[in-house]
Coordinates of C-alpha atoms in Angstrom, one line a residue:
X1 CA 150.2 208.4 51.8
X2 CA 147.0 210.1 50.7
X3 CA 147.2 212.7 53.2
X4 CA 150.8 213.7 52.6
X5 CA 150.1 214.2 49.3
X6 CA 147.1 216.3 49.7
X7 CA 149.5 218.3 52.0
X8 CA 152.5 218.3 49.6
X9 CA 149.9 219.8 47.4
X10 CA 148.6 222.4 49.6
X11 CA 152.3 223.2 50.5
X12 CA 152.6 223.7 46.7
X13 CA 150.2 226.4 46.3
X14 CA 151.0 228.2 49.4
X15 CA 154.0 229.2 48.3
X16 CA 152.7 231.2 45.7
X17 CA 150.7 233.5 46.9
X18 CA 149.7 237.2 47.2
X19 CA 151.0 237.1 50.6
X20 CA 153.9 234.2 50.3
X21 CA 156.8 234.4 52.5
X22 CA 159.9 232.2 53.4
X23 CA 157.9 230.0 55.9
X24 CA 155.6 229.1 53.0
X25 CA 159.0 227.9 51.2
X26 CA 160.1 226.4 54.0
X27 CA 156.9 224.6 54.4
X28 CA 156.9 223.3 51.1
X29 CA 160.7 222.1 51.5
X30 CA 160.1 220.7 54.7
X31 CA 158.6 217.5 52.2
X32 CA 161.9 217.0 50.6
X33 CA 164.2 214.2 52.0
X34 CA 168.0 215.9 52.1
X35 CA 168.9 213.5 49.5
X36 CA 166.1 214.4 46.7
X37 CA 165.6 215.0 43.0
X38 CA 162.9 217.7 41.0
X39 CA 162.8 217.3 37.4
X40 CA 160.9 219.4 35.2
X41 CA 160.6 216.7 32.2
X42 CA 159.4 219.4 30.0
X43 CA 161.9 221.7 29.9
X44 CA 165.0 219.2 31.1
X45 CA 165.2 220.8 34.5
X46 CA 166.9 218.9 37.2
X47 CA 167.1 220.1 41.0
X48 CA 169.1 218.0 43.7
X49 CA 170.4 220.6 45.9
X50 CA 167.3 222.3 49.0
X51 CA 169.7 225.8 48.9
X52 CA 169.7 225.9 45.0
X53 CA 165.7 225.5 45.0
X54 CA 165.1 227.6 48.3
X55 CA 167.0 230.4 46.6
X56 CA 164.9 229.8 43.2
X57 CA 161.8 229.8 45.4
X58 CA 162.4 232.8 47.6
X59 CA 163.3 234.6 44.2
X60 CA 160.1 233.8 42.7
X61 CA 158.3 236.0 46.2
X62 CA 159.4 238.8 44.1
X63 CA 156.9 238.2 41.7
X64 CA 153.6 240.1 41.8
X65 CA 151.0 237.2 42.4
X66 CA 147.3 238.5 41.3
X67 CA 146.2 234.9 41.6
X68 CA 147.5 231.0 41.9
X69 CA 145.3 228.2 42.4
X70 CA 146.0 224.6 42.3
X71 CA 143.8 221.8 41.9
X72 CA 143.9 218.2 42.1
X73 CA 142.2 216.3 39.5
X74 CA 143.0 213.3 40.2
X75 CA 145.0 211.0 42.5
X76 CA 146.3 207.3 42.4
X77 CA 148.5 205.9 45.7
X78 CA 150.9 203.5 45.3
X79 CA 152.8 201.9 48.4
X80 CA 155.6 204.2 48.4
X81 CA 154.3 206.7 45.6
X82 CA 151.9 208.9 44.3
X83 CA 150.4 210.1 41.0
X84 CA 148.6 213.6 41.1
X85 CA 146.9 215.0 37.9
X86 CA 146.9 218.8 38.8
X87 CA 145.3 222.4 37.3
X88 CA 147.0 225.3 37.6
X89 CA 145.5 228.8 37.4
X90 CA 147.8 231.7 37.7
X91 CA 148.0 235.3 37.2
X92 CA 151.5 236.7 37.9
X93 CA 153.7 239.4 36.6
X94 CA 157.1 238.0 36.7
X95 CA 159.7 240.3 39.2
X96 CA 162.1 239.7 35.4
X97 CA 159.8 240.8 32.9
X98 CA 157.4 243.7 32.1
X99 CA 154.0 242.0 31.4
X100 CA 151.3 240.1 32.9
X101 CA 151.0 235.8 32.5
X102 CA 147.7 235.0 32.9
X103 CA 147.5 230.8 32.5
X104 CA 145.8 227.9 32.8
X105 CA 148.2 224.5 32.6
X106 CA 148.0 220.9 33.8
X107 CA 150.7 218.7 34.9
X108 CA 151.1 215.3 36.1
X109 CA 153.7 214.4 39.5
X110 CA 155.1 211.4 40.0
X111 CA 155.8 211.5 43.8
X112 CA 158.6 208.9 45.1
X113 CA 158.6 208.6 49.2
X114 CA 161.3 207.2 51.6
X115 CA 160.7 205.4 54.6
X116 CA 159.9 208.4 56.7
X117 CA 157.2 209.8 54.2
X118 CA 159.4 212.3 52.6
X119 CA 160.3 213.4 48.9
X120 CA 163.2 211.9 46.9
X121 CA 161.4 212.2 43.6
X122 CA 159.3 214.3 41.9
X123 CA 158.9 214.1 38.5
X124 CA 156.9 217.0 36.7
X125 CA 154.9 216.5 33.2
X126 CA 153.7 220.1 31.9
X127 CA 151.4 220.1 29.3

Protein backbone atom coordinates (compact mmCIF):
# COMPACT_ATOMS: atom_id res chain seq x y z
CA UNK A 1 0.00 0.00 0.00
CA UNK A 2 2.95 2.24 0.71
CA UNK A 3 4.21 1.97 -2.74
CA UNK A 4 1.04 2.73 -4.55
CA UNK A 5 0.66 5.63 -2.76
CA UNK A 6 4.06 6.97 -3.31
CA UNK A 7 3.20 6.31 -6.97
CA UNK A 8 -0.35 7.83 -6.83
CA UNK A 9 1.60 10.72 -5.56
CA UNK A 10 4.22 10.86 -8.14
CA UNK A 11 1.35 10.39 -10.79
CA UNK A 12 -0.06 13.47 -9.08
CA UNK A 13 2.63 15.80 -9.90
CA UNK A 14 3.40 14.57 -13.22
CA UNK A 15 0.58 15.77 -14.52
CA UNK A 16 1.36 19.12 -14.05
CA UNK A 17 4.20 19.89 -15.54
CA UNK A 18 6.09 22.16 -17.96
CA UNK A 19 6.02 19.41 -20.37
CA UNK A 20 2.59 17.50 -19.17
CA UNK A 21 0.70 15.68 -21.82
CA UNK A 22 -2.34 13.25 -21.94
CA UNK A 23 -0.29 10.11 -21.00
CA UNK A 24 0.63 11.94 -17.79
CA UNK A 25 -3.32 12.21 -17.25
CA UNK A 26 -3.82 8.97 -18.24
CA UNK A 27 -1.16 7.84 -15.90
CA UNK A 28 -2.57 9.44 -13.03
CA UNK A 29 -6.21 8.08 -13.93
CA UNK A 30 -4.97 4.79 -14.54
CA UNK A 31 -5.25 4.75 -10.26
CA UNK A 32 -8.88 5.26 -10.27
CA UNK A 33 -11.21 2.17 -10.00
CA UNK A 34 -14.21 2.84 -12.84
CA UNK A 35 -16.56 3.22 -9.97
CA UNK A 36 -14.69 6.14 -7.89
CA UNK A 37 -15.34 9.41 -6.02
CA UNK A 38 -12.82 12.91 -5.78
CA UNK A 39 -14.02 15.37 -3.40
CA UNK A 40 -12.53 18.58 -2.83
CA UNK A 41 -13.89 19.15 0.84
CA UNK A 42 -12.91 22.66 0.64
CA UNK A 43 -14.58 23.96 -1.96
CA UNK A 44 -17.66 21.17 -2.14
CA UNK A 45 -16.37 19.58 -5.24
CA UNK A 46 -17.44 16.14 -6.08
CA UNK A 47 -16.06 14.09 -9.18
CA UNK A 48 -17.54 10.50 -10.02
CA UNK A 49 -17.29 10.34 -13.66
CA UNK A 50 -12.96 9.43 -15.39
CA UNK A 51 -14.38 11.53 -18.79
CA UNK A 52 -15.64 14.55 -16.68
CA UNK A 53 -12.10 14.72 -14.75
CA UNK A 54 -9.96 13.60 -17.91
CA UNK A 55 -11.46 16.47 -19.70
CA UNK A 56 -10.86 18.89 -16.55
CA UNK A 57 -7.28 17.58 -16.51
CA UNK A 58 -6.36 17.81 -20.12
CA UNK A 59 -7.89 21.44 -19.88
CA UNK A 60 -5.72 22.38 -17.19
CA UNK A 61 -2.37 21.32 -19.95
CA UNK A 62 -3.36 24.61 -21.30
CA UNK A 63 -1.99 26.23 -18.46
CA UNK A 64 1.53 27.73 -18.53
CA UNK A 65 3.38 25.63 -15.73
CA UNK A 66 6.64 27.72 -14.51
CA UNK A 67 6.82 25.27 -11.71
CA UNK A 68 4.79 22.40 -9.57
CA UNK A 69 6.20 20.41 -6.96
CA UNK A 70 4.72 18.06 -4.62
CA UNK A 71 5.83 16.75 -1.51
CA UNK A 72 4.94 14.27 0.95
CA UNK A 73 5.15 15.16 4.47
CA UNK A 74 3.89 12.60 5.97
CA UNK A 75 2.19 9.15 5.48
CA UNK A 76 0.05 6.75 7.66
CA UNK A 77 -1.14 3.16 5.89
CA UNK A 78 -4.04 1.68 6.87
CA UNK A 79 -5.14 -1.87 5.52
CA UNK A 80 -7.16 -0.68 2.72
CA UNK A 81 -6.21 3.15 3.02
CA UNK A 82 -3.96 5.76 3.17
CA UNK A 83 -3.42 9.19 4.77
CA UNK A 84 -0.84 11.60 2.89
CA UNK A 85 0.03 15.04 4.41
CA UNK A 86 1.26 16.79 1.19
CA UNK A 87 3.16 20.46 0.07
CA UNK A 88 2.41 21.92 -2.87
CA UNK A 89 4.59 24.50 -4.63
CA UNK A 90 3.30 25.96 -7.79
CA UNK A 91 3.88 28.64 -10.16
CA UNK A 92 1.26 28.74 -13.03
CA UNK A 93 -0.50 31.20 -15.14
CA UNK A 94 -3.87 29.87 -15.57
CA UNK A 95 -4.83 29.23 -19.74
CA UNK A 96 -8.45 31.44 -18.06
CA UNK A 97 -6.87 34.30 -16.52
CA UNK A 98 -4.30 37.01 -17.16
CA UNK A 99 -1.88 36.83 -14.20
CA UNK A 100 0.64 34.71 -12.61
CA UNK A 101 -0.31 32.22 -9.15
CA UNK A 102 2.60 31.74 -7.44
CA UNK A 103 1.58 29.30 -4.13
CA UNK A 104 2.51 27.42 -1.51
CA UNK A 105 -0.60 25.10 0.09
CA UNK A 106 -0.94 21.90 2.08
CA UNK A 107 -3.55 19.33 1.91
CA UNK A 108 -4.33 16.22 3.52
CA UNK A 109 -5.77 12.84 1.18
CA UNK A 110 -7.66 10.36 2.53
CA UNK A 111 -6.94 7.47 -0.05
CA UNK A 112 -9.73 4.59 -0.01
CA UNK A 113 -8.47 1.26 -2.07
CA UNK A 114 -10.51 -1.70 -3.58
CA UNK A 115 -9.42 -5.07 -3.74
CA UNK A 116 -7.27 -4.69 -6.71
CA UNK A 117 -5.27 -1.68 -5.23
CA UNK A 118 -7.18 1.01 -6.99
CA UNK A 119 -8.97 4.45 -6.10
CA UNK A 120 -12.64 4.68 -5.07
CA UNK A 121 -12.03 7.52 -2.65
CA UNK A 122 -10.11 10.37 -2.36
CA UNK A 123 -10.92 12.83 -0.16
CA UNK A 124 -9.00 16.30 -0.39
CA UNK A 125 -8.50 18.76 2.77
CA UNK A 126 -6.92 22.19 1.41
CA UNK A 127 -5.68 24.44 3.84
Amino acid sequence: MLKKTESFINAYNCKQQPNSDSKDVDRFLSFFADDFVDEHIKYNVIISSKEEFRKGLIDKLQNKVYYHQVSIDDIMIGKNAAFVKITIKAKVKPFHMDKIVEHTSSQIMSIEYDENGLITHLRRHHS
